[in-house]
mmCIF file of C-alpha atoms in Angstrom:
data_model
loop_
_atom_site.group_PDB
_atom_site.id
_atom_site.type_symbol
_atom_site.label_atom_id
_atom_site.label_comp_id
_atom_site.label_asym_id
_atom_site.label_seq_id
_atom_site.Cartn_x
_atom_site.Cartn_y
_atom_site.Cartn_z
ATOM 1 C CA MET A 1 -26.210 -30.655 17.960
ATOM 2 C CA VAL A 2 -24.404 -32.057 14.921
ATOM 3 C CA VAL A 3 -24.429 -31.259 11.205
ATOM 4 C CA LEU A 4 -25.095 -34.285 8.965
ATOM 5 C CA PRO A 5 -24.621 -34.612 5.181
ATOM 6 C CA ILE A 6 -28.032 -35.517 3.786
ATOM 7 C CA ARG A 7 -28.881 -36.736 0.282
ATOM 8 C CA PHE A 8 -32.332 -36.638 -1.297
ATOM 9 C CA GLU A 9 -33.419 -39.289 -3.745
ATOM 10 C CA ARG A 10 -33.727 -36.909 -6.696
ATOM 11 C CA SER A 11 -30.129 -35.624 -6.615
ATOM 12 C CA PRO A 12 -26.611 -36.686 -5.535
ATOM 13 C CA ARG A 13 -25.999 -33.294 -3.957
ATOM 14 C CA LEU A 14 -25.298 -33.340 -0.232
ATOM 15 C CA HIS A 15 -27.154 -30.908 2.035
ATOM 16 C CA ALA A 16 -25.908 -29.930 5.483
ATOM 17 C CA MET A 17 -28.657 -30.354 8.053
ATOM 18 C CA LEU A 18 -28.717 -29.840 11.782
ATOM 19 C CA SER A 19 -29.641 -32.812 13.942
ATOM 20 C CA GLU A 20 -29.886 -33.491 17.658
ATOM 21 C CA THR A 21 -28.765 -37.084 17.058
ATOM 22 C CA ALA A 22 -25.633 -38.238 15.208
ATOM 23 C CA TYR A 23 -27.272 -40.837 12.985
ATOM 24 C CA PRO A 24 -24.848 -43.231 11.244
ATOM 25 C CA ALA A 25 -24.372 -43.179 7.471
ATOM 26 C CA GLY A 26 -27.135 -44.981 5.604
ATOM 27 C CA THR A 27 -29.881 -44.043 8.065
ATOM 28 C CA ARG A 28 -33.166 -42.955 6.499
ATOM 29 C CA VAL A 29 -34.394 -39.806 8.201
ATOM 30 C CA VAL A 30 -37.255 -37.310 7.900
ATOM 31 C CA VAL A 31 -35.957 -33.819 7.181
ATOM 32 C CA GLN A 32 -37.525 -30.401 6.815
ATOM 33 C CA GLY A 33 -36.625 -29.395 3.274
ATOM 34 C CA LYS A 34 -37.534 -26.272 1.337
ATOM 35 C CA ARG A 35 -40.706 -27.941 0.063
ATOM 36 C CA GLY A 36 -41.712 -29.534 3.345
ATOM 37 C CA PRO A 37 -41.005 -32.797 5.200
ATOM 38 C CA GLU A 38 -39.268 -35.407 3.064
ATOM 39 C CA VAL A 39 -37.433 -38.688 3.518
ATOM 40 C CA ALA A 40 -33.686 -38.550 2.869
ATOM 41 C CA THR A 41 -30.548 -40.547 3.665
ATOM 42 C CA VAL A 42 -27.549 -39.740 5.861
ATOM 43 C CA ARG A 43 -24.438 -40.008 3.662
ATOM 44 C CA GLY A 44 -21.539 -39.432 6.039
ATOM 45 C CA GLU A 45 -20.271 -38.566 9.475
ATOM 46 C CA GLY A 46 -21.435 -35.525 11.392
ATOM 47 C CA ARG A 47 -19.451 -32.364 12.104
ATOM 48 C CA ASP A 48 -19.739 -29.395 14.395
ATOM 49 C CA PRO A 49 -22.007 -26.543 13.248
ATOM 50 C CA GLN A 50 -20.480 -23.241 12.159
ATOM 51 C CA PRO A 51 -21.963 -19.954 13.438
ATOM 52 C CA GLN A 52 -22.162 -18.262 10.017
ATOM 53 C CA GLU A 53 -23.790 -21.153 8.133
ATOM 54 C CA ARG A 54 -27.505 -21.874 7.690
ATOM 55 C CA TYR A 55 -28.797 -25.422 7.866
ATOM 56 C CA GLY A 56 -31.914 -27.435 7.239
ATOM 57 C CA ALA A 57 -33.244 -29.637 10.008
ATOM 58 C CA VAL A 58 -33.370 -33.379 10.595
ATOM 59 C CA LEU A 59 -36.689 -34.009 12.344
ATOM 60 C CA ARG A 60 -36.310 -37.669 13.302
ATOM 61 C CA ALA A 61 -35.317 -41.105 12.114
ATOM 62 C CA ALA A 62 -37.784 -42.435 9.561
ATOM 63 C CA THR A 63 -40.154 -45.045 10.999
ATOM 64 C CA PRO A 64 -41.372 -48.089 9.032
ATOM 65 C CA GLU A 65 -44.674 -46.246 8.610
ATOM 66 C CA ASP A 66 -42.833 -43.221 7.173
ATOM 67 C CA LEU A 67 -40.979 -45.394 4.673
ATOM 68 C CA THR A 68 -44.137 -47.244 3.619
ATOM 69 C CA HIS A 69 -46.023 -43.986 3.161
ATOM 70 C CA TRP A 70 -43.062 -42.490 1.236
ATOM 71 C CA GLU A 71 -43.035 -45.444 -1.161
ATOM 72 C CA ASP A 72 -46.790 -45.092 -1.698
ATOM 73 C CA LEU A 73 -46.316 -41.394 -2.498
ATOM 74 C CA HIS A 74 -43.522 -42.251 -4.926
ATOM 75 C CA ARG A 75 -45.782 -44.682 -6.799
ATOM 76 C CA ALA A 76 -48.584 -42.124 -6.818
ATOM 77 C CA GLY A 77 -46.191 -39.538 -8.229
ATOM 78 C CA GLU A 78 -45.077 -41.918 -10.991
ATOM 79 C CA ASP A 79 -48.689 -42.666 -11.958
ATOM 80 C CA LEU A 80 -49.519 -38.968 -12.013
ATOM 81 C CA LYS A 81 -46.413 -38.226 -14.099
ATOM 82 C CA TRP A 82 -47.476 -40.602 -16.879
ATOM 83 C CA LEU A 83 -51.026 -39.268 -16.751
ATOM 84 C CA LEU A 84 -49.790 -35.699 -17.174
ATOM 85 C CA ARG A 85 -47.562 -36.744 -20.063
ATOM 86 C CA ALA A 86 -50.582 -38.260 -21.813
ATOM 87 C CA ARG A 87 -52.721 -35.175 -21.164
ATOM 88 C CA ALA A 88 -49.947 -32.910 -22.465
ATOM 89 C CA ARG A 89 -49.831 -34.899 -25.716
ATOM 90 C CA GLN A 90 -53.616 -34.688 -26.055
ATOM 91 C CA ARG A 91 -53.497 -30.908 -25.605
ATOM 92 C CA GLY A 92 -50.547 -30.520 -27.974
ATOM 93 C CA LEU A 93 -48.369 -28.923 -25.298
ATOM 94 C CA PRO A 94 -44.633 -28.941 -26.141
ATOM 95 C CA VAL A 95 -43.634 -29.962 -22.628
ATOM 96 C CA LYS A 96 -42.075 -33.024 -20.991
ATOM 97 C CA VAL A 97 -43.107 -33.887 -17.454
ATOM 98 C CA VAL A 98 -39.890 -35.087 -15.792
ATOM 99 C CA ALA A 99 -41.039 -35.944 -12.259
ATOM 100 C CA VAL A 100 -43.930 -35.559 -9.828
ATOM 101 C CA GLU A 101 -42.961 -35.499 -6.146
ATOM 102 C CA PHE A 102 -45.084 -35.251 -2.989
ATOM 103 C CA THR A 103 -43.949 -34.051 0.391
ATOM 104 C CA LEU A 104 -44.345 -36.557 3.208
ATOM 105 C CA ASP A 105 -47.361 -34.729 4.659
ATOM 106 C CA GLU A 106 -48.952 -34.450 1.176
ATOM 107 C CA SER A 107 -49.275 -30.688 1.536
ATOM 108 C CA LEU A 108 -47.361 -29.968 -1.678
ATOM 109 C CA VAL A 109 -46.865 -31.742 -5.000
ATOM 110 C CA THR A 110 -44.061 -30.508 -7.255
ATOM 111 C CA VAL A 111 -44.283 -31.154 -10.989
ATOM 112 C CA SER A 112 -40.862 -30.795 -12.635
ATOM 113 C CA TYR A 113 -41.011 -30.203 -16.380
ATOM 114 C CA SER A 114 -38.813 -29.163 -19.293
ATOM 115 C CA ALA A 115 -39.826 -27.063 -22.286
ATOM 116 C CA ASP A 116 -37.991 -25.170 -25.002
ATOM 117 C CA GLU A 117 -40.236 -22.124 -24.637
ATOM 118 C CA ARG A 118 -42.570 -20.523 -22.133
ATOM 119 C CA ILE A 119 -45.945 -22.287 -22.164
ATOM 120 C CA GLU A 120 -49.261 -22.058 -20.332
ATOM 121 C CA LEU A 121 -49.806 -24.972 -17.933
ATOM 122 C CA THR A 122 -53.196 -24.026 -16.502
ATOM 123 C CA GLY A 123 -54.864 -27.088 -18.017
ATOM 124 C CA LEU A 124 -52.346 -29.448 -16.393
ATOM 125 C CA ILE A 125 -52.861 -27.814 -13.008
ATOM 126 C CA GLY A 126 -56.519 -28.839 -13.216
ATOM 127 C CA GLU A 127 -55.489 -32.409 -14.001
ATOM 128 C CA VAL A 128 -53.298 -32.540 -10.893
ATOM 129 C CA ARG A 129 -55.965 -31.081 -8.615
ATOM 130 C CA ALA A 130 -58.426 -33.688 -9.841
ATOM 131 C CA HIS A 131 -56.246 -36.368 -8.170
ATOM 132 C CA THR A 132 -54.922 -34.637 -5.045
ATOM 133 C CA ARG A 133 -55.810 -31.822 -2.679
ATOM 134 C CA ALA A 134 -52.139 -30.852 -2.287
ATOM 135 C CA ARG A 135 -50.905 -27.453 -3.363
ATOM 136 C CA VAL A 136 -49.424 -27.664 -6.866
ATOM 137 C CA ASN A 137 -46.040 -26.231 -7.792
ATOM 138 C CA PHE A 138 -44.692 -26.404 -11.364
ATOM 139 C CA ALA A 139 -40.874 -26.173 -11.542
ATOM 140 C CA ALA A 140 -39.000 -25.785 -14.837
ATOM 141 C CA VAL A 141 -35.723 -27.747 -15.054
ATOM 142 C CA GLY A 142 -32.903 -27.522 -17.570
ATOM 143 C CA PRO A 143 -31.420 -30.355 -19.647
ATOM 144 C CA ARG A 144 -28.769 -31.213 -17.064
ATOM 145 C CA GLU A 145 -31.246 -31.208 -14.176
ATOM 146 C CA GLN A 146 -33.508 -33.441 -16.247
ATOM 147 C CA ALA A 147 -30.712 -35.979 -16.828
ATOM 148 C CA GLN A 148 -29.873 -35.782 -13.125
ATOM 149 C CA MET A 149 -33.416 -36.585 -12.013
ATOM 150 C CA ILE A 150 -34.112 -39.311 -14.575
ATOM 151 C CA GLY A 151 -30.683 -40.964 -14.611
ATOM 152 C CA THR A 152 -29.068 -42.118 -17.849
ATOM 153 C CA LEU A 153 -26.000 -43.961 -19.096
ATOM 154 C CA GLY A 154 -23.011 -41.979 -20.289
ATOM 155 C CA ALA A 155 -20.650 -42.718 -23.178
ATOM 156 C CA CYS A 156 -18.435 -44.664 -20.759
ATOM 157 C CA GLY A 157 -21.248 -47.147 -20.107
ATOM 158 C CA ARG A 158 -21.724 -46.063 -16.492
ATOM 159 C CA GLU A 159 -24.480 -43.963 -14.941
ATOM 160 C CA ASN A 160 -24.089 -40.294 -15.780
ATOM 161 C CA CYS A 161 -22.025 -38.148 -13.417
ATOM 162 C CA SER A 162 -24.815 -35.658 -12.740
ATOM 163 C CA SER A 163 -26.958 -38.314 -11.038
ATOM 164 C CA THR A 164 -24.164 -40.107 -9.162
ATOM 165 C CA HIS A 165 -21.673 -37.677 -7.613
ATOM 166 C CA LEU A 166 -21.618 -34.147 -9.093
ATOM 167 C CA GLN A 167 -22.483 -31.546 -6.458
ATOM 168 C CA ASP A 168 -22.833 -28.580 -8.811
ATOM 169 C CA PHE A 169 -23.070 -27.968 -12.552
ATOM 170 C CA ALA A 170 -19.863 -26.089 -13.324
ATOM 171 C CA PRO A 171 -19.516 -24.231 -16.645
ATOM 172 C CA VAL A 172 -18.109 -26.354 -19.484
ATOM 173 C CA SER A 173 -16.548 -24.761 -22.574
ATOM 174 C CA ILE A 174 -15.363 -26.034 -25.940
ATOM 175 C CA ARG A 175 -11.862 -24.807 -24.978
ATOM 176 C CA MET A 176 -11.678 -27.691 -22.512
ATOM 177 C CA ALA A 177 -12.195 -30.148 -25.361
ATOM 178 C CA ARG A 178 -9.435 -28.449 -27.351
ATOM 179 C CA ASP A 179 -7.036 -28.677 -24.403
ATOM 180 C CA GLN A 180 -7.771 -32.408 -24.171
ATOM 181 C CA GLN A 181 -7.016 -32.826 -27.891
ATOM 182 C CA LEU A 182 -10.486 -34.174 -28.605
ATOM 183 C CA PRO A 183 -12.133 -33.966 -32.036
ATOM 184 C CA LEU A 184 -14.631 -31.112 -32.057
ATOM 185 C CA ASN A 185 -17.556 -33.352 -32.922
ATOM 186 C CA PRO A 186 -20.770 -32.317 -31.112
ATOM 187 C CA GLU A 187 -22.059 -35.897 -31.073
ATOM 188 C CA LYS A 188 -18.902 -37.104 -29.330
ATOM 189 C CA LEU A 189 -18.665 -34.204 -26.870
ATOM 190 C CA SER A 190 -22.309 -34.069 -25.786
ATOM 191 C CA GLY A 191 -23.813 -36.051 -22.942
ATOM 192 C CA PRO A 192 -27.300 -37.571 -22.753
ATOM 193 C CA CYS A 193 -28.630 -34.117 -21.813
ATOM 194 C CA GLY A 194 -27.445 -32.670 -25.132
ATOM 195 C CA ARG A 195 -24.934 -30.351 -23.428
ATOM 196 C CA LEU A 196 -21.133 -30.599 -23.266
ATOM 197 C CA LEU A 197 -19.920 -33.512 -21.150
ATOM 198 C CA CYS A 198 -19.508 -32.636 -17.474
ATOM 199 C CA CYS A 199 -16.372 -34.791 -17.301
ATOM 200 C CA LEU A 200 -14.595 -32.277 -19.552
ATOM 201 C CA GLN A 201 -14.681 -29.845 -16.667
ATOM 202 C CA PHE A 202 -13.382 -31.939 -13.799
ATOM 203 C CA GLU A 203 -10.642 -33.517 -15.962
ATOM 204 C CA HIS A 204 -9.508 -30.161 -17.327
ATOM 205 C CA THR A 205 -7.086 -29.291 -14.518
ATOM 206 C CA GLN A 206 -5.201 -32.552 -14.987
ATOM 207 C CA TYR A 207 -4.826 -31.923 -18.707
ATOM 208 C CA LEU A 208 -3.544 -28.389 -18.098
ATOM 209 C CA ASP A 209 -0.818 -29.827 -15.845
ATOM 210 C CA LEU A 210 0.149 -32.372 -18.509
ATOM 211 C CA LEU A 211 0.227 -29.760 -21.269
ATOM 212 C CA LYS A 212 2.816 -27.734 -19.352
ATOM 213 C CA ASP A 213 5.442 -30.358 -20.239
ATOM 214 C CA LEU A 214 4.517 -30.517 -23.933
ATOM 215 C CA PRO A 215 5.479 -28.168 -26.770
ATOM 216 C CA ARG A 216 2.707 -26.174 -28.390
ATOM 217 C CA LYS A 217 1.047 -27.341 -31.550
ATOM 218 C CA ASN A 218 2.815 -26.038 -34.722
ATOM 219 C CA ALA A 219 6.002 -25.392 -32.726
ATOM 220 C CA ARG A 220 9.314 -26.133 -34.496
ATOM 221 C CA VAL A 221 11.285 -28.777 -32.584
ATOM 222 C CA CYS A 222 14.277 -31.081 -33.003
ATOM 223 C CA HIS A 223 14.751 -34.620 -31.746
ATOM 224 C CA GLU A 224 17.835 -34.806 -29.532
ATOM 225 C CA GLY A 225 18.616 -38.389 -30.495
ATOM 226 C CA SER A 226 18.327 -38.383 -34.281
ATOM 227 C CA GLY A 227 18.672 -34.653 -34.842
ATOM 228 C CA ALA A 228 15.578 -34.640 -37.092
ATOM 229 C CA CYS A 229 13.624 -31.388 -36.984
ATOM 230 C CA GLY A 230 10.035 -30.657 -37.858
ATOM 231 C CA LYS A 231 6.704 -29.211 -36.779
ATOM 232 C CA VAL A 232 4.473 -30.497 -33.972
ATOM 233 C CA THR A 233 1.145 -31.543 -35.484
ATOM 234 C CA LYS A 234 -0.638 -33.257 -32.573
ATOM 235 C CA LEU A 235 -0.278 -33.609 -28.794
ATOM 236 C CA HIS A 236 -0.923 -36.727 -26.703
ATOM 237 C CA PRO A 237 -1.018 -35.421 -23.095
ATOM 238 C CA LEU A 238 -1.801 -38.716 -21.355
ATOM 239 C CA ALA A 239 1.016 -40.550 -23.163
ATOM 240 C CA GLY A 240 3.426 -37.622 -22.899
ATOM 241 C CA THR A 241 4.194 -37.797 -26.634
ATOM 242 C CA VAL A 242 3.691 -35.616 -29.702
ATOM 243 C CA ASP A 243 3.418 -36.194 -33.432
ATOM 244 C CA VAL A 244 6.133 -34.441 -35.423
ATOM 245 C CA ALA A 245 6.072 -33.895 -39.197
ATOM 246 C CA THR A 246 9.779 -33.876 -40.013
ATOM 247 C CA ASP A 247 11.400 -31.822 -42.749
ATOM 248 C CA GLN A 248 12.120 -35.120 -44.519
ATOM 249 C CA GLY A 249 8.387 -35.748 -44.942
ATOM 250 C CA LEU A 250 7.995 -38.318 -42.144
ATOM 251 C CA LEU A 251 5.391 -38.339 -39.365
ATOM 252 C CA GLN A 252 6.860 -39.554 -36.075
ATOM 253 C CA ASN A 253 5.369 -40.047 -32.624
ATOM 254 C CA VAL A 254 8.106 -39.251 -30.109
ATOM 255 C CA PRO A 255 8.292 -38.588 -26.345
ATOM 256 C CA ALA A 256 8.087 -34.905 -25.546
ATOM 257 C CA ALA A 257 11.043 -35.237 -23.169
ATOM 258 C CA SER A 258 13.315 -36.082 -26.122
ATOM 259 C CA LEU A 259 12.516 -32.863 -27.992
ATOM 260 C CA ARG A 260 13.965 -29.374 -27.825
ATOM 261 C CA ARG A 261 12.700 -26.167 -29.340
ATOM 262 C CA MET A 262 14.601 -24.894 -32.353
ATOM 263 C CA THR A 263 16.836 -21.909 -31.714
ATOM 264 C CA GLU A 264 16.487 -18.598 -33.541
ATOM 265 C CA ALA A 265 19.560 -19.418 -35.613
ATOM 266 C CA GLU A 266 18.083 -22.769 -36.657
ATOM 267 C CA LEU A 267 14.797 -21.131 -37.581
ATOM 268 C CA LYS A 268 16.558 -18.521 -39.732
ATOM 269 C CA ALA A 269 18.546 -21.262 -41.438
ATOM 270 C CA GLN A 270 15.375 -23.049 -42.547
ATOM 271 C CA PRO A 271 15.089 -23.294 -46.364
ATOM 272 C CA ASP A 272 12.774 -20.832 -48.054
ATOM 273 C CA THR A 273 9.355 -22.230 -48.881
ATOM 274 C CA GLY A 274 9.612 -20.784 -52.371
ATOM 275 C CA ARG A 275 6.701 -18.473 -51.977
ATOM 276 C CA GLY A 276 8.861 -15.395 -51.485
ATOM 277 C CA PRO A 277 7.673 -12.002 -50.343
ATOM 278 C CA ARG A 278 4.382 -10.716 -51.594
ATOM 279 C CA PRO A 279 4.912 -8.124 -54.340
ATOM 280 C CA ALA A 280 4.070 -4.543 -53.456
ATOM 281 C CA LYS A 281 0.908 -3.097 -54.911
ATOM 282 C CA PRO A 282 1.452 -0.445 -57.607
ATOM 283 C CA PRO A 283 0.503 3.070 -56.541
ATOM 284 C CA ARG A 284 -3.069 4.050 -57.370
ATOM 285 C CA SER A 285 -3.173 6.525 -60.200
ATOM 286 C CA THR A 286 -5.344 9.584 -59.881
ATOM 287 C CA PRO A 287 -7.193 10.991 -62.905
ATOM 288 C CA SER A 288 -5.854 14.277 -64.198
#
């Protein structure tokens, strides 16, 4: 027995499945998934099974008949998807039908949909049963899962990460954008799914390593070559440079390696800003 990495058509995620035969990468196989038998693709070399792990099962190599039938089911699912979208518009349902997928034995049809609120889909179930005798399962998907299943182009011009290689949707925070010195513009930081870009997460570790060698923003520094001192206003982690607003009123972009932090004595010797200490409030008088 060997464990093979298997990929389904609807997702780039790899699933470990137990097989009696070590099929080479690229082989189309019939597997027993959670929904039922489906056609998938072997995406790598096999490995030995581990006692504590649970696996799906590779049933056999897909025959030409299996592949032809699978393509017919895919076309039938696409036709049914567009029909359900039209029926949803006619009924005024605020729902988007993302995909309709049959199992290979046609025992189950899964309708993946997205909606902003909980809605009643009883009417659409009747539409599906009018075209197939398969058991109907409606599955709600989030914005990222929707982009993964449909496939879109990202801001880089390439296919989005969620439908090409991402194995899991890791949490993404606005702090990651701040660490990468990106403008906090929602239109620039959001992917086709409307959520924060997934690439912010898997690039974050690299930026944290680069930031270790840079002074903090607003830090007081001095240039070792010219002796000019000023305040750090912007960081450029990939270039290894920072922008410094000098005390002479200049804005300079200099390598971080040529800077040193100002000492306590240099900070105390800085000229007064002229604002002075805030005057103390007069004591509150109490009526006699």
